[in-house]
Short mmCIF file of C-alpha atoms in Angstrom, two decimals:
data_model
loop_
_atom_site.label_atom_id
_atom_site.label_comp_id
_atom_site.label_asym_id
_atom_site.label_seq_id
_atom_site.Cartn_x
_atom_site.Cartn_y
_atom_site.Cartn_z
CA UNK A 925 -30.64 -9.97 -12.80
CA UNK A 926 -32.17 -6.97 -14.48
CA UNK A 927 -35.37 -7.94 -16.47
CA UNK A 928 -35.18 -6.62 -19.86
CA UNK A 929 -36.44 -7.23 -23.12
CA UNK A 930 -34.28 -7.78 -26.35
CA UNK A 931 -36.08 -4.86 -28.52
CA UNK A 932 -35.66 -2.69 -26.16
CA UNK A 933 -31.98 -3.81 -25.81
CA UNK A 934 -31.60 -3.39 -29.19
CA UNK A 935 -33.39 -0.50 -29.55
CA UNK A 936 -31.29 1.49 -26.88
CA UNK A 937 -29.20 4.79 -27.98
CA UNK A 938 -26.01 4.85 -26.78
CA UNK A 939 -23.76 8.29 -26.74
CA UNK A 940 -22.89 8.17 -30.06
CA UNK A 941 -26.80 8.27 -30.91
CA UNK A 942 -27.61 5.17 -32.39
CA UNK A 943 -29.19 2.25 -31.44
CA UNK A 944 -27.15 -0.83 -30.55
CA UNK A 945 -29.36 -2.22 -33.52
CA UNK A 946 -28.02 0.13 -35.80
CA UNK A 947 -24.26 -0.18 -35.10
CA UNK A 948 -24.76 -4.27 -35.38
CA UNK A 949 -25.34 -3.69 -38.92
CA UNK A 950 -23.27 -1.03 -39.69
CA UNK A 951 -20.45 -3.46 -38.52
CA UNK A 952 -21.94 -5.89 -40.37
CA UNK A 953 -21.16 -3.59 -43.92
CA UNK A 954 -17.26 -2.86 -42.25
CA UNK A 955 -16.68 -6.99 -41.68
CA UNK A 956 -17.96 -7.15 -45.74
CA UNK A 957 -15.76 -4.31 -46.74
CA UNK A 958 -13.23 -5.06 -44.90
CA UNK A 959 -12.90 -8.82 -46.80
CA UNK A 960 -13.44 -7.07 -49.58
CA UNK A 961 -10.69 -4.85 -49.74
CA UNK A 962 -8.13 -7.60 -48.58
CA UNK A 963 -9.85 -10.06 -51.42
CA UNK A 964 -9.49 -7.54 -54.41
CA UNK A 965 -5.88 -7.56 -53.17
CA UNK A 966 -5.61 -10.62 -53.61
CA UNK A 967 -5.39 -12.44 -50.34
CA UNK A 968 -7.06 -15.66 -48.89
CA UNK A 969 -9.09 -15.53 -46.29
CA UNK A 970 -8.15 -18.65 -44.04
CA UNK A 971 -10.63 -20.14 -40.94
CA UNK A 972 -7.92 -20.15 -38.91
CA UNK A 973 -8.81 -22.48 -35.22
CA UNK A 974 -9.95 -21.28 -32.03
CA UNK A 975 -9.45 -24.27 -30.11
CA UNK A 976 -5.36 -24.76 -29.86
CA UNK A 977 -2.78 -26.12 -28.34
CA UNK A 978 -0.49 -23.62 -27.52
CA UNK A 979 -2.19 -20.31 -26.92
CA UNK A 980 1.15 -18.36 -27.20
CA UNK A 981 4.14 -17.46 -24.39
CA UNK A 982 3.60 -13.71 -23.71
CA UNK A 983 4.14 -12.77 -20.67
CA UNK A 984 1.33 -10.06 -20.60
CA UNK A 985 -1.48 -12.18 -22.44
CA UNK A 986 -3.51 -14.74 -19.98
CA UNK A 987 -5.46 -17.53 -22.48
CA UNK A 988 -8.69 -18.81 -21.31
CA UNK A 989 -7.92 -22.68 -21.15
CA UNK A 990 -10.27 -25.72 -22.01
CA UNK A 991 -9.79 -28.87 -19.80
CA UNK A 992 -8.85 -31.80 -21.59
CA UNK A 993 -8.34 -29.85 -25.09
CA UNK A 994 -6.22 -27.16 -24.68
CA UNK A 995 -7.42 -23.17 -24.56
CA UNK A 996 -8.98 -20.73 -26.91
CA UNK A 997 -6.43 -18.51 -29.23
CA UNK A 998 -5.00 -15.56 -27.95
CA UNK A 999 -4.90 -14.41 -31.79
CA UNK A 1000 -4.26 -17.16 -34.88
CA UNK A 1001 -0.93 -16.33 -35.56
CA UNK A 1002 0.69 -19.07 -35.13
CA UNK A 1003 -1.41 -20.64 -37.37
CA UNK A 1004 -1.42 -18.73 -39.95
CA UNK A 1005 2.46 -18.64 -40.43
CA UNK A 1006 2.35 -22.31 -40.70
CA UNK A 1007 0.45 -21.76 -43.50
CA UNK A 1008 2.83 -18.90 -45.38
CA UNK A 1009 5.43 -21.99 -44.68
CA UNK A 1010 3.44 -23.84 -46.40
CA UNK A 1011 3.32 -21.73 -49.43
CA UNK A 1012 0.68 -19.08 -49.01
CA UNK A 1013 1.52 -15.88 -50.07
CA UNK A 1014 -1.34 -13.49 -48.93
CA UNK A 1015 -3.57 -14.93 -45.77
CA UNK A 1016 -6.05 -13.52 -43.72
CA UNK A 1017 -8.28 -14.37 -40.66
CA UNK A 1018 -10.70 -12.79 -39.32
CA UNK A 1019 -12.70 -14.27 -35.99
CA UNK A 1020 -12.66 -14.31 -32.43
CA UNK A 1021 -9.75 -14.39 -29.88
CA UNK A 1022 -9.68 -14.81 -26.14
CA UNK A 1023 -7.51 -12.88 -23.31
CA UNK A 1024 -8.72 -13.52 -19.61
CA UNK A 1025 -9.17 -11.02 -17.15
CA UNK A 1026 -9.61 -8.16 -20.14
CA UNK A 1027 -12.63 -6.09 -19.66
CA UNK A 1028 -12.44 -2.49 -20.10
CA UNK A 1029 -13.42 0.18 -22.28
CA UNK A 1030 -11.78 -1.17 -24.95
CA UNK A 1031 -11.89 -4.95 -23.82
CA UNK A 1032 -13.77 -7.89 -24.25
CA UNK A 1033 -11.89 -11.08 -23.04
CA UNK A 1034 -13.71 -12.80 -26.28
CA UNK A 1035 -12.93 -9.78 -28.66
CA UNK A 1036 -13.24 -10.07 -33.06
CA UNK A 1037 -9.21 -9.87 -34.20
CA UNK A 1038 -8.28 -9.51 -38.10
CA UNK A 1039 -4.78 -10.68 -38.86
CA UNK A 1040 -3.32 -10.24 -42.67
CA UNK A 1041 0.49 -11.54 -44.22
CA UNK A 1042 2.03 -10.32 -46.81
CA UNK A 1043 5.31 -12.65 -48.26
CA UNK A 1044 8.10 -10.79 -49.79
CA UNK A 1045 7.24 -7.08 -48.49
CA UNK A 1046 8.97 -5.33 -45.75
CA UNK A 1047 7.53 -3.89 -42.73
CA UNK A 1048 7.59 0.04 -43.88
CA UNK A 1049 6.21 -1.05 -47.30
CA UNK A 1050 3.61 -2.71 -45.11
CA UNK A 1051 2.83 -0.26 -43.24
CA UNK A 1052 1.67 2.22 -46.83
CA UNK A 1053 -0.27 -0.70 -47.63
CA UNK A 1054 -2.03 -0.91 -44.35
CA UNK A 1055 -2.78 2.96 -44.47
CA UNK A 1056 -4.59 2.47 -47.81
CA UNK A 1057 -6.58 0.10 -46.89
CA UNK A 1058 -7.91 1.14 -44.00
CA UNK A 1059 -8.18 4.68 -45.95
CA UNK A 1060 -10.06 2.94 -48.54
CA UNK A 1061 -12.08 0.41 -46.09
CA UNK A 1062 -13.82 3.99 -44.26
CA UNK A 1063 -14.70 5.55 -47.46
CA UNK A 1064 -16.19 2.12 -48.56
CA UNK A 1065 -17.83 1.86 -44.77
CA UNK A 1066 -18.99 5.84 -43.98
CA UNK A 1067 -18.46 7.28 -47.69
CA UNK A 1068 -15.69 9.60 -46.18
CA UNK A 1069 -11.68 8.97 -45.39
CA UNK A 1070 -12.69 11.98 -42.72
CA UNK A 1071 -14.94 10.43 -39.68
CA UNK A 1072 -16.64 11.46 -36.73
CA UNK A 1073 -15.75 9.36 -33.71
CA UNK A 1074 -15.97 9.21 -29.72
CA UNK A 1075 -12.92 12.01 -29.49
CA UNK A 1076 -13.10 14.40 -32.51
CA UNK A 1077 -12.52 14.20 -35.92
CA UNK A 1078 -10.49 11.30 -37.50
CA UNK A 1079 -8.75 12.39 -41.05
CA UNK A 1080 -7.26 8.99 -42.02
CA UNK A 1081 -6.42 9.98 -45.37
CA UNK A 1082 -2.70 8.52 -45.97
CA UNK A 1083 0.15 8.53 -45.41
CA UNK A 1084 -0.60 8.52 -41.91
CA UNK A 1085 2.39 10.27 -39.71
CA UNK A 1086 5.25 8.02 -37.96
CA UNK A 1087 6.41 8.32 -34.94
CA UNK A 1088 9.59 6.41 -32.95
CA UNK A 1089 9.11 4.85 -29.29
CA UNK A 1090 11.89 7.59 -28.01
CA UNK A 1091 10.40 10.74 -30.25
CA UNK A 1092 6.82 9.60 -28.30
CA UNK A 1093 8.27 9.85 -25.32
CA UNK A 1094 10.38 12.99 -25.81
CA UNK A 1095 7.56 14.69 -27.52
CA UNK A 1096 4.14 13.69 -25.52
CA UNK A 1097 5.79 12.24 -22.02
CA UNK A 1098 7.77 14.91 -22.21
CA UNK A 1099 11.26 12.70 -21.40
CA UNK A 1100 13.81 10.88 -22.48
CA UNK A 1101 13.57 7.31 -23.98
CA UNK A 1102 16.00 5.57 -21.56
CA UNK A 1103 16.71 1.65 -21.31
CA UNK A 1104 17.93 2.03 -17.93
CA UNK A 1105 15.77 1.30 -15.65
CA UNK A 1106 16.39 4.24 -12.54
CA UNK A 1107 17.15 6.65 -15.31
CA UNK A 1108 13.52 6.03 -16.77
CA UNK A 1109 12.39 6.12 -13.17
CA UNK A 1110 13.65 9.11 -12.14
CA UNK A 1111 12.25 10.77 -15.12
CA UNK A 1112 9.07 9.37 -14.85
CA UNK A 1113 9.17 11.25 -11.00
CA UNK A 1114 10.10 14.27 -11.91
CA UNK A 1115 6.98 14.22 -14.64
CA UNK A 1116 5.15 13.92 -11.55
CA UNK A 1117 4.23 10.32 -12.10
CA UNK A 1118 3.36 7.92 -8.85
CA UNK A 1119 5.47 4.84 -9.53
CA UNK A 1120 6.40 2.04 -7.45
CA UNK A 1121 9.92 1.80 -6.03
CA UNK A 1122 10.16 -2.18 -7.09
CA UNK A 1123 8.78 -1.69 -10.92
CA UNK A 1124 10.73 -3.12 -13.07
CA UNK A 1125 12.17 -1.25 -16.60
CA UNK A 1126 8.98 -3.38 -18.52
CA UNK A 1127 6.34 -1.90 -16.19
CA UNK A 1128 7.80 1.65 -16.03
CA UNK A 1129 7.93 1.52 -20.01
CA UNK A 1130 3.84 0.85 -19.81
CA UNK A 1131 3.33 3.08 -16.98
CA UNK A 1132 4.58 6.13 -19.06
CA UNK A 1133 2.79 4.78 -22.05
CA UNK A 1134 -0.68 4.57 -20.47
CA UNK A 1135 -0.52 7.55 -18.74
CA UNK A 1136 1.22 9.37 -20.84
CA UNK A 1137 1.25 8.64 -24.20
CA UNK A 1138 -1.81 6.70 -25.42
CA UNK A 1139 -3.87 9.20 -24.63
CA UNK A 1140 -2.47 11.53 -26.89
CA UNK A 1141 -1.89 9.93 -30.04
CA UNK A 1142 -3.71 10.12 -33.03
CA UNK A 1143 -6.21 12.62 -32.12
CA UNK A 1144 -7.17 13.65 -35.22
CA UNK A 1145 -4.61 11.36 -37.95
CA UNK A 1146 -4.43 8.10 -37.41
CA UNK A 1147 -0.36 8.09 -36.07
CA UNK A 1148 1.95 4.98 -36.92
CA UNK A 1149 4.20 4.56 -34.32
CA UNK A 1150 7.44 2.69 -34.72
CA UNK A 1151 11.25 1.34 -33.87
CA UNK A 1152 10.01 -0.24 -30.49
CA UNK A 1153 13.02 -1.77 -28.41
CA UNK A 1154 14.15 -4.92 -28.44
CA UNK A 1155 12.75 -6.55 -25.04
CA UNK A 1156 9.39 -5.54 -26.25
CA UNK A 1157 10.37 -6.89 -29.84
CA UNK A 1158 7.43 -9.69 -28.79
CA UNK A 1159 8.03 -11.36 -32.29
CA UNK A 1160 9.11 -9.28 -34.53
CA UNK A 1161 12.70 -9.18 -36.08
CA UNK A 1162 15.54 -6.53 -34.94
CA UNK A 1163 17.30 -4.10 -37.01
CA UNK A 1164 20.32 -1.59 -35.48
CA UNK A 1165 18.71 2.07 -36.62
CA UNK A 1166 20.93 4.62 -37.48
CA UNK A 1167 21.42 5.64 -33.60
CA UNK A 1168 23.01 2.76 -32.80
CA UNK A 1169 19.89 0.69 -30.89
CA UNK A 1170 18.57 -2.40 -31.76
CA UNK A 1171 14.86 -1.49 -32.45
CA UNK A 1172 12.45 -3.92 -33.41
CA UNK A 1173 10.56 -3.71 -36.97
CA UNK A 1174 6.95 -3.44 -35.47
CA UNK A 1175 4.86 -0.45 -35.89
CA UNK A 1176 1.45 0.31 -33.80
CA UNK A 1177 -1.72 2.38 -35.14
CA UNK A 1178 -3.16 4.03 -32.80
CA UNK A 1179 -6.25 6.78 -33.61
CA UNK A 1180 -8.06 8.49 -31.26
CA UNK A 1181 -5.95 7.61 -28.18
CA UNK A 1182 -6.93 3.53 -29.27
CA UNK A 1183 -4.48 1.10 -29.51
CA UNK A 1184 -6.03 -0.55 -33.17
CA UNK A 1185 -3.54 -2.49 -34.53
CA UNK A 1186 0.16 -4.36 -34.08
CA UNK A 1187 2.39 -5.49 -36.98
CA UNK A 1188 5.54 -6.89 -37.41
CA UNK A 1189 8.01 -7.68 -40.09
CA UNK A 1190 7.85 -11.16 -38.94
CA UNK A 1191 10.18 -12.88 -37.27
CA UNK A 1192 11.71 -15.41 -39.67
CA UNK A 1193 14.66 -17.89 -37.28
CA UNK A 1194 13.86 -20.38 -35.50
CA UNK A 1195 16.70 -20.42 -33.09
CA UNK A 1196 15.79 -16.79 -32.30
CA UNK A 1197 12.24 -17.63 -32.26
CA UNK A 1198 12.67 -20.48 -29.59
CA UNK A 1199 14.98 -18.08 -28.20
CA UNK A 1200 12.70 -15.60 -27.54
CA UNK A 1201 9.76 -18.41 -25.94
CA UNK A 1202 12.21 -19.06 -23.43
CA UNK A 1203 12.74 -15.64 -22.13
CA UNK A 1204 8.83 -14.95 -22.35
CA UNK A 1205 8.30 -18.10 -20.20
CA UNK A 1206 11.13 -17.35 -17.77
CA UNK A 1207 9.36 -13.84 -17.54
CA UNK A 1208 6.27 -15.43 -16.81
CA UNK A 1209 8.00 -17.14 -14.34
CA UNK A 1210 9.32 -14.43 -12.72
CA UNK A 1211 5.39 -12.87 -12.14
CA UNK A 1212 4.47 -16.25 -10.88
CA UNK A 1213 2.12 -16.90 -13.46
CA UNK A 1214 1.56 -20.05 -15.16
CA UNK A 1215 4.01 -20.67 -18.53
CA UNK A 1216 2.55 -22.25 -21.09
CA UNK A 1217 3.88 -24.46 -23.87
CA UNK A 1218 5.31 -22.46 -26.76
CA UNK A 1219 4.40 -23.81 -30.16
CA UNK A 1220 6.92 -26.72 -31.44
CA UNK A 1221 4.74 -26.80 -34.43
CA UNK A 1222 5.51 -23.36 -35.35
CA UNK A 1223 9.28 -23.63 -34.23
CA UNK A 1224 9.72 -26.38 -36.77
CA UNK A 1225 8.01 -24.74 -39.80
CA UNK A 1226 10.18 -21.69 -39.42
CA UNK A 1227 13.09 -24.38 -39.42
CA UNK A 1228 11.58 -25.70 -42.67
CA UNK A 1229 11.10 -22.10 -43.94
CA UNK A 1230 9.25 -19.07 -43.12
CA UNK A 1231 9.86 -16.69 -45.80
CA UNK A 1232 10.10 -13.27 -45.40
CA UNK A 1233 6.67 -11.16 -44.82
CA UNK A 1234 4.86 -8.73 -42.73
CA UNK A 1235 1.63 -8.91 -40.92
CA UNK A 1236 -1.14 -7.61 -38.39
CA UNK A 1237 -3.33 -7.70 -36.15
CA UNK A 1238 -6.60 -5.94 -35.52
CA UNK A 1239 -9.55 -4.88 -33.56
CA UNK A 1240 -12.60 -5.23 -35.46
CA UNK A 1241 -15.00 -4.23 -32.80
CA UNK A 1242 -12.01 -0.88 -32.52
CA UNK A 1243 -11.94 -0.09 -35.98
CA UNK A 1244 -16.27 -0.49 -35.86
CA UNK A 1245 -15.61 2.10 -32.67
CA UNK A 1246 -14.01 4.66 -34.40
CA UNK A 1247 -15.40 4.41 -37.62
CA UNK A 1248 -19.05 4.69 -36.09
CA UNK A 1249 -18.49 7.60 -33.16
CA UNK A 1250 -18.62 4.98 -30.32
CA UNK A 1251 -16.44 5.64 -26.85
CA UNK A 1252 -17.13 1.80 -25.49
CA UNK A 1253 -16.19 -1.95 -26.92
CA UNK A 1254 -20.06 -2.67 -25.75
CA UNK A 1255 -21.42 -0.25 -28.27
CA UNK A 1256 -20.83 -1.88 -31.00
CA UNK A 1257 -20.89 -5.48 -30.08
CA UNK A 1258 -24.27 -8.02 -29.90
CA UNK A 1259 -23.11 -9.25 -26.34
CA UNK A 1260 -20.35 -8.16 -24.28
CA UNK A 1261 -19.40 -10.78 -21.45
CA UNK A 1262 -21.72 -9.35 -18.94
CA UNK A 1263 -24.65 -9.63 -21.58
CA UNK A 1264 -24.73 -13.59 -21.48
CA UNK B 1354 -8.28 -6.63 1.15
CA UNK B 1355 -9.54 -5.35 -2.07
CA UNK B 1356 -8.19 -5.87 -5.88
CA UNK B 1357 -7.92 -4.07 -8.67
CA UNK B 1358 -11.06 -5.97 -9.71
CA UNK B 1359 -13.11 -4.41 -7.19
CA UNK B 1360 -12.87 -0.94 -8.27
CA UNK B 1361 -15.78 0.83 -9.01
CA UNK B 1362 -16.48 4.26 -8.32
CA UNK B 1363 -17.39 5.35 -4.88
CA UNK B 1364 -15.12 2.29 -3.36
CA UNK B 1365 -12.80 3.23 -0.07
CA UNK B 1366 -9.16 2.33 -0.15
CA UNK B 1367 -6.68 3.76 2.32
CA UNK B 1368 -3.23 5.56 0.03
CA UNK B 1369 -0.37 6.49 2.11
CA UNK B 1370 -2.28 5.90 5.22
CA UNK B 1371 -5.46 8.17 4.49
CA UNK B 1372 -8.93 7.29 3.32
CA UNK B 1373 -9.66 8.15 -0.46
CA UNK B 1374 -12.86 7.25 -2.59
CA UNK B 1375 -12.36 6.19 -6.43
CA UNK B 1376 -14.22 8.64 -8.36
CA UNK B 1377 -12.93 7.51 -11.89
CA UNK B 1378 -11.40 4.39 -13.33
CA UNK B 1379 -10.30 2.95 -16.34
CA UNK B 1380 -8.71 -0.42 -16.97
CA UNK B 1381 -6.10 -0.18 -19.57
CA UNK B 1382 -3.94 -2.83 -21.51
CA UNK B 1383 -1.60 -2.50 -24.40
CA UNK B 1384 -2.24 -5.70 -26.25
CA UNK B 1385 1.61 -6.70 -25.80
CA UNK B 1386 2.04 -4.67 -22.45
CA UNK B 1387 0.90 -5.04 -18.77
CA UNK B 1388 -2.54 -4.43 -17.56
CA UNK B 1389 -3.44 -1.68 -15.33
CA UNK B 1390 -6.27 0.05 -13.57
CA UNK B 1391 -5.68 3.47 -13.75
CA UNK B 1392 -8.21 5.56 -11.43
CA UNK B 1393 -8.55 9.28 -9.77
CA UNK B 1394 -9.14 9.64 -6.11
CA UNK B 1395 -10.08 11.75 -3.91
CA UNK B 1396 -8.11 11.91 -0.76
CA UNK B 1397 -11.80 12.11 2.16
CA UNK B 1398 -9.99 14.41 4.86
CA UNK B 1399 -8.70 17.11 2.51
CA UNK B 1400 -10.49 16.70 -0.98
CA UNK B 1401 -7.49 16.71 -2.49
CA UNK B 1402 -7.55 14.28 -5.81
CA UNK B 1403 -4.89 12.02 -7.18
CA UNK B 1404 -4.34 10.21 -10.62
CA UNK B 1405 -3.06 6.34 -9.55
CA UNK B 1406 -2.31 3.97 -11.70
CA UNK B 1407 -2.75 0.23 -9.77
CA UNK B 1408 -1.25 -2.83 -11.14
CA UNK B 1409 -3.98 -5.77 -12.10
CA UNK B 1410 -4.41 -7.62 -9.46
CA UNK B 1411 -2.31 -5.44 -6.63
CA UNK B 1412 -3.82 -5.57 -3.73
CA UNK B 1413 -5.68 -2.61 -1.96
CA UNK B 1414 -6.27 -1.68 1.23
CA UNK B 1415 -10.01 -1.52 1.95
CA UNK B 1416 -10.54 2.18 4.53
CA UNK B 1417 -12.73 1.28 6.91
CA UNK B 1418 -15.23 4.48 6.80
CA UNK B 1419 -18.79 4.22 8.65
CA UNK B 1420 -21.26 6.42 8.49
CA UNK B 1421 -23.64 8.01 11.01
CA UNK B 1422 -26.86 9.91 10.64
CA UNK B 1423 -26.88 12.11 12.81
CA UNK B 1424 -28.47 16.07 13.55
CA UNK B 1425 -26.67 19.70 13.85
CA UNK B 1426 -27.44 21.09 16.96
CA UNK B 1427 -24.83 24.09 17.71
CA UNK B 1428 -21.35 25.63 17.49
CA UNK B 1429 -18.87 26.52 19.68
CA UNK B 1430 -16.07 28.06 19.04
CA UNK B 1431 -14.35 26.48 16.10
CA UNK B 1432 -16.08 23.12 16.40
CA UNK B 1433 -19.51 22.11 16.04
CA UNK B 1434 -21.48 19.52 17.61
CA UNK B 1435 -23.59 16.84 16.08
CA UNK B 1436 -25.41 14.12 17.75
CA UNK B 1437 -26.35 10.11 16.95
CA UNK B 1438 -30.12 10.25 15.79
CA UNK B 1439 -29.80 6.75 17.51
CA UNK B 1440 -27.32 6.53 19.88
CA UNK B 1441 -27.94 10.07 21.38
CA UNK B 1442 -24.46 10.08 21.49
CA UNK B 1443 -22.38 13.43 20.63
CA UNK B 1444 -19.27 14.55 18.94
CA UNK B 1445 -17.56 17.62 17.62
CA UNK B 1446 -15.92 18.40 14.29
CA UNK B 1447 -13.86 20.73 13.69
CA UNK B 1448 -14.40 23.40 11.27
CA UNK B 1449 -12.33 22.42 8.85
CA UNK B 1450 -13.43 19.37 7.86
CA UNK B 1451 -17.14 21.19 7.41
CA UNK B 1452 -15.92 23.64 4.72
CA UNK B 1453 -18.34 24.79 2.42
CA UNK B 1454 -20.89 22.62 4.43
CA UNK B 1455 -21.65 24.97 6.51
CA UNK B 1456 -23.88 27.09 4.40
CA UNK B 1457 -26.04 24.45 4.17
CA UNK B 1458 -25.89 23.86 8.49
CA UNK B 1459 -29.13 24.75 9.99
CA UNK B 1460 -30.70 23.94 13.50
CA UNK B 1461 -31.56 20.14 13.59
CA UNK B 1462 -30.51 19.47 10.17
CA UNK B 1463 -30.34 15.60 9.65
CA UNK B 1464 -26.63 14.61 7.84
CA UNK B 1465 -24.50 11.97 7.63
CA UNK B 1466 -21.79 11.82 9.80
CA UNK B 1467 -18.19 9.83 7.54
CA UNK B 1468 -16.03 8.63 10.50
CA UNK B 1469 -12.33 7.17 9.71
CA UNK B 1470 -10.77 5.32 12.61
CA UNK B 1471 -13.53 6.85 14.93
CA UNK B 1472 -13.08 9.78 14.27
CA UNK B 1473 -14.93 12.42 11.90
CA UNK B 1474 -13.11 12.95 8.27
CA UNK B 1475 -16.73 14.38 6.73
CA UNK B 1476 -20.30 15.69 6.87
CA UNK B 1477 -22.50 15.43 4.02
CA UNK B 1478 -25.73 16.84 3.64
CA UNK B 1479 -28.70 16.37 1.37
CA UNK B 1480 -29.02 16.95 -1.79
CA UNK B 1481 -31.74 19.48 -1.29
CA UNK B 1482 -31.62 21.76 2.31
CA UNK B 1483 -34.78 24.49 3.25
CA UNK B 1484 -33.57 27.56 4.75
CA UNK B 1485 -34.73 30.88 5.90
CA UNK B 1486 -33.85 34.33 4.35
CA UNK B 1487 -33.19 36.73 6.97
CA UNK B 1488 -32.06 39.87 4.99
CA UNK B 1489 -32.68 40.90 1.73
CA UNK B 1490 -34.25 43.95 -0.83
CA UNK B 1491 -38.03 43.97 -0.74
CA UNK B 1492 -40.01 42.08 -3.22
CA UNK B 1493 -41.15 43.43 -6.80
CA UNK B 1494 -44.44 41.60 -7.23
CA UNK B 1495 -45.31 40.06 -10.11
CA UNK B 1496 -42.16 40.06 -11.91
CA UNK B 1497 -41.69 36.05 -12.61
CA UNK B 1498 -40.86 35.61 -16.25
CA UNK B 1499 -37.57 37.90 -16.51
CA UNK B 1500 -35.21 35.36 -14.43
CA UNK B 1501 -33.78 38.88 -12.77
CA UNK B 1502 -31.90 37.62 -9.73
CA UNK B 1503 -31.50 39.67 -6.20
CA UNK B 1504 -28.42 38.83 -3.83
CA UNK B 1505 -30.61 37.44 -0.15
CA UNK B 1506 -28.32 36.16 3.04
CA UNK B 1507 -30.24 32.98 4.64
CA UNK B 1508 -29.70 32.35 8.33
CA UNK B 1509 -26.34 30.55 8.31
CA UNK B 1510 -25.29 33.30 6.51
CA UNK B 1511 -24.91 31.93 3.35
CA UNK B 1512 -25.52 34.50 0.74
CA UNK B 1513 -27.79 33.25 -2.80
CA UNK B 1514 -29.41 34.93 -5.56
CA UNK B 1515 -33.34 34.69 -5.49
CA UNK B 1516 -35.96 35.55 -7.58
CA UNK B 1517 -37.34 39.32 -7.55
CA UNK B 1518 -40.29 38.19 -5.78
CA UNK B 1519 -38.98 36.28 -2.86
CA UNK B 1520 -39.33 38.42 0.36
CA UNK B 1521 -37.25 38.55 3.88
CA UNK B 1522 -38.21 35.88 6.41
CA UNK B 1523 -39.20 33.39 3.68
CA UNK B 1524 -38.06 30.14 3.42
CA UNK B 1525 -36.34 28.72 0.46
CA UNK B 1526 -35.21 25.49 -1.06
CA UNK B 1527 -31.50 25.30 -1.51
CA UNK B 1528 -29.49 22.82 -4.09
CA UNK B 1529 -26.43 21.78 -2.13
CA UNK B 1530 -24.57 20.64 -4.72
CA UNK B 1531 -24.30 23.82 -6.71
CA UNK B 1532 -25.40 26.26 -3.66
CA UNK B 1533 -28.45 27.70 -6.07
CA UNK B 1534 -31.79 28.70 -5.12
CA UNK B 1535 -34.18 26.20 -5.97
CA UNK B 1536 -37.99 27.19 -5.15
CA UNK B 1537 -39.87 29.05 -2.44
CA UNK B 1538 -40.90 26.86 0.29
CA UNK B 1539 -44.58 27.78 1.79
CA UNK B 1540 -44.31 26.89 5.83
#
């Protein structure tokens, strides 16, 4: 192991020109302003447990197990929703979440996730509330709604552009969006992409997404990516759009090519929730991945009655990267997994 | 076999039967989406570059490339002869594999020859080589500050821009990464 001194580690400057120590201090201010902003809007902070029984069933998220006890939370979503059933109307949580096998310039297996939920607000109204809040946060922390990110100047002044998934495919990937696997496969190949013959629809969707769409999203202004296809509804409720397609009430926020937040008009029907848990688990088995238990208590709570609400999860590490001009998650963390 | 967690710059892998080297890579994963490792890989034979996206956990076949230190001996037709400095075995390497490296190949130069399936596929010269100037305009004394240059032909036939004070017959150091003059060598 490389010998180093803590003072040297904290003094070292990264490509943003700031030292690790300076960034840790800036980040503390950001977190404080984040809490203050939600507090002002009437949200109550919840300490959501890190040690949980059901880590979620998402086919593409691998939890870290704690033998004899359960799992480290991959997000606080299930617990926070139970509190909404219990009567809270505006709540938030800021704390660690854990996802195995995720490490890269935008990923660390332990990261800080912020989630907040607003009862009685539809997801389109919630998007407006969110852009106003995050723009105000940038102003509070950096003194401006225009910040210099590692990818260039980013203007957070609302309103932010809205783009549907279908529009993103057409404008950024130069190919039509399709729910048909073979159609997607041919379009991707016509665009010069190298795609394996055995890729299923979802893999093709995300290949186009990571290669052609995501790098070009939100370069100079944050973008809301709306109207996700039904198979990617996750825990969002669905509706029929103007073209007669079933889409999820889901939006994601991208800025500087970074996925910053994911939000839903939350699914409130217990039976549909059970069906989605089952669909996830079937997909996990099909992919040869371990199947984790769905959260029975969440399903029971939905039966009790989750009021109509919207909720969002945001990566605090990534928000710090954007606000402070950092190109890599390790720039804004006190310790990465490799530094432990 | 490698898998995607082994990917790093310089890793040599097989793609469609050809050996490639990873020149850049990034782990990407949409929050609710599939995890991939995006890579940029370079064909070790043709030099062409490809963007490949691997599924997380996907297996990659290692390219069994071997590198030997060899000495350049002579050219015969379109082939260049090199000798292994430990086994004294000699091999011939085709002109198209040598490529631009020919600009730096002087007699007895020590190079690294890359083999794939016992076939030479690449020749790597040192970062800096020393070469003699065989032809250039007469030197201008004293003019070392203006930064003005003139073309000079080296013993390999390569033409490089050198400062005005350099004389025919002198030796210079050349940076093989960009092909530029570095300094004059006293021999």
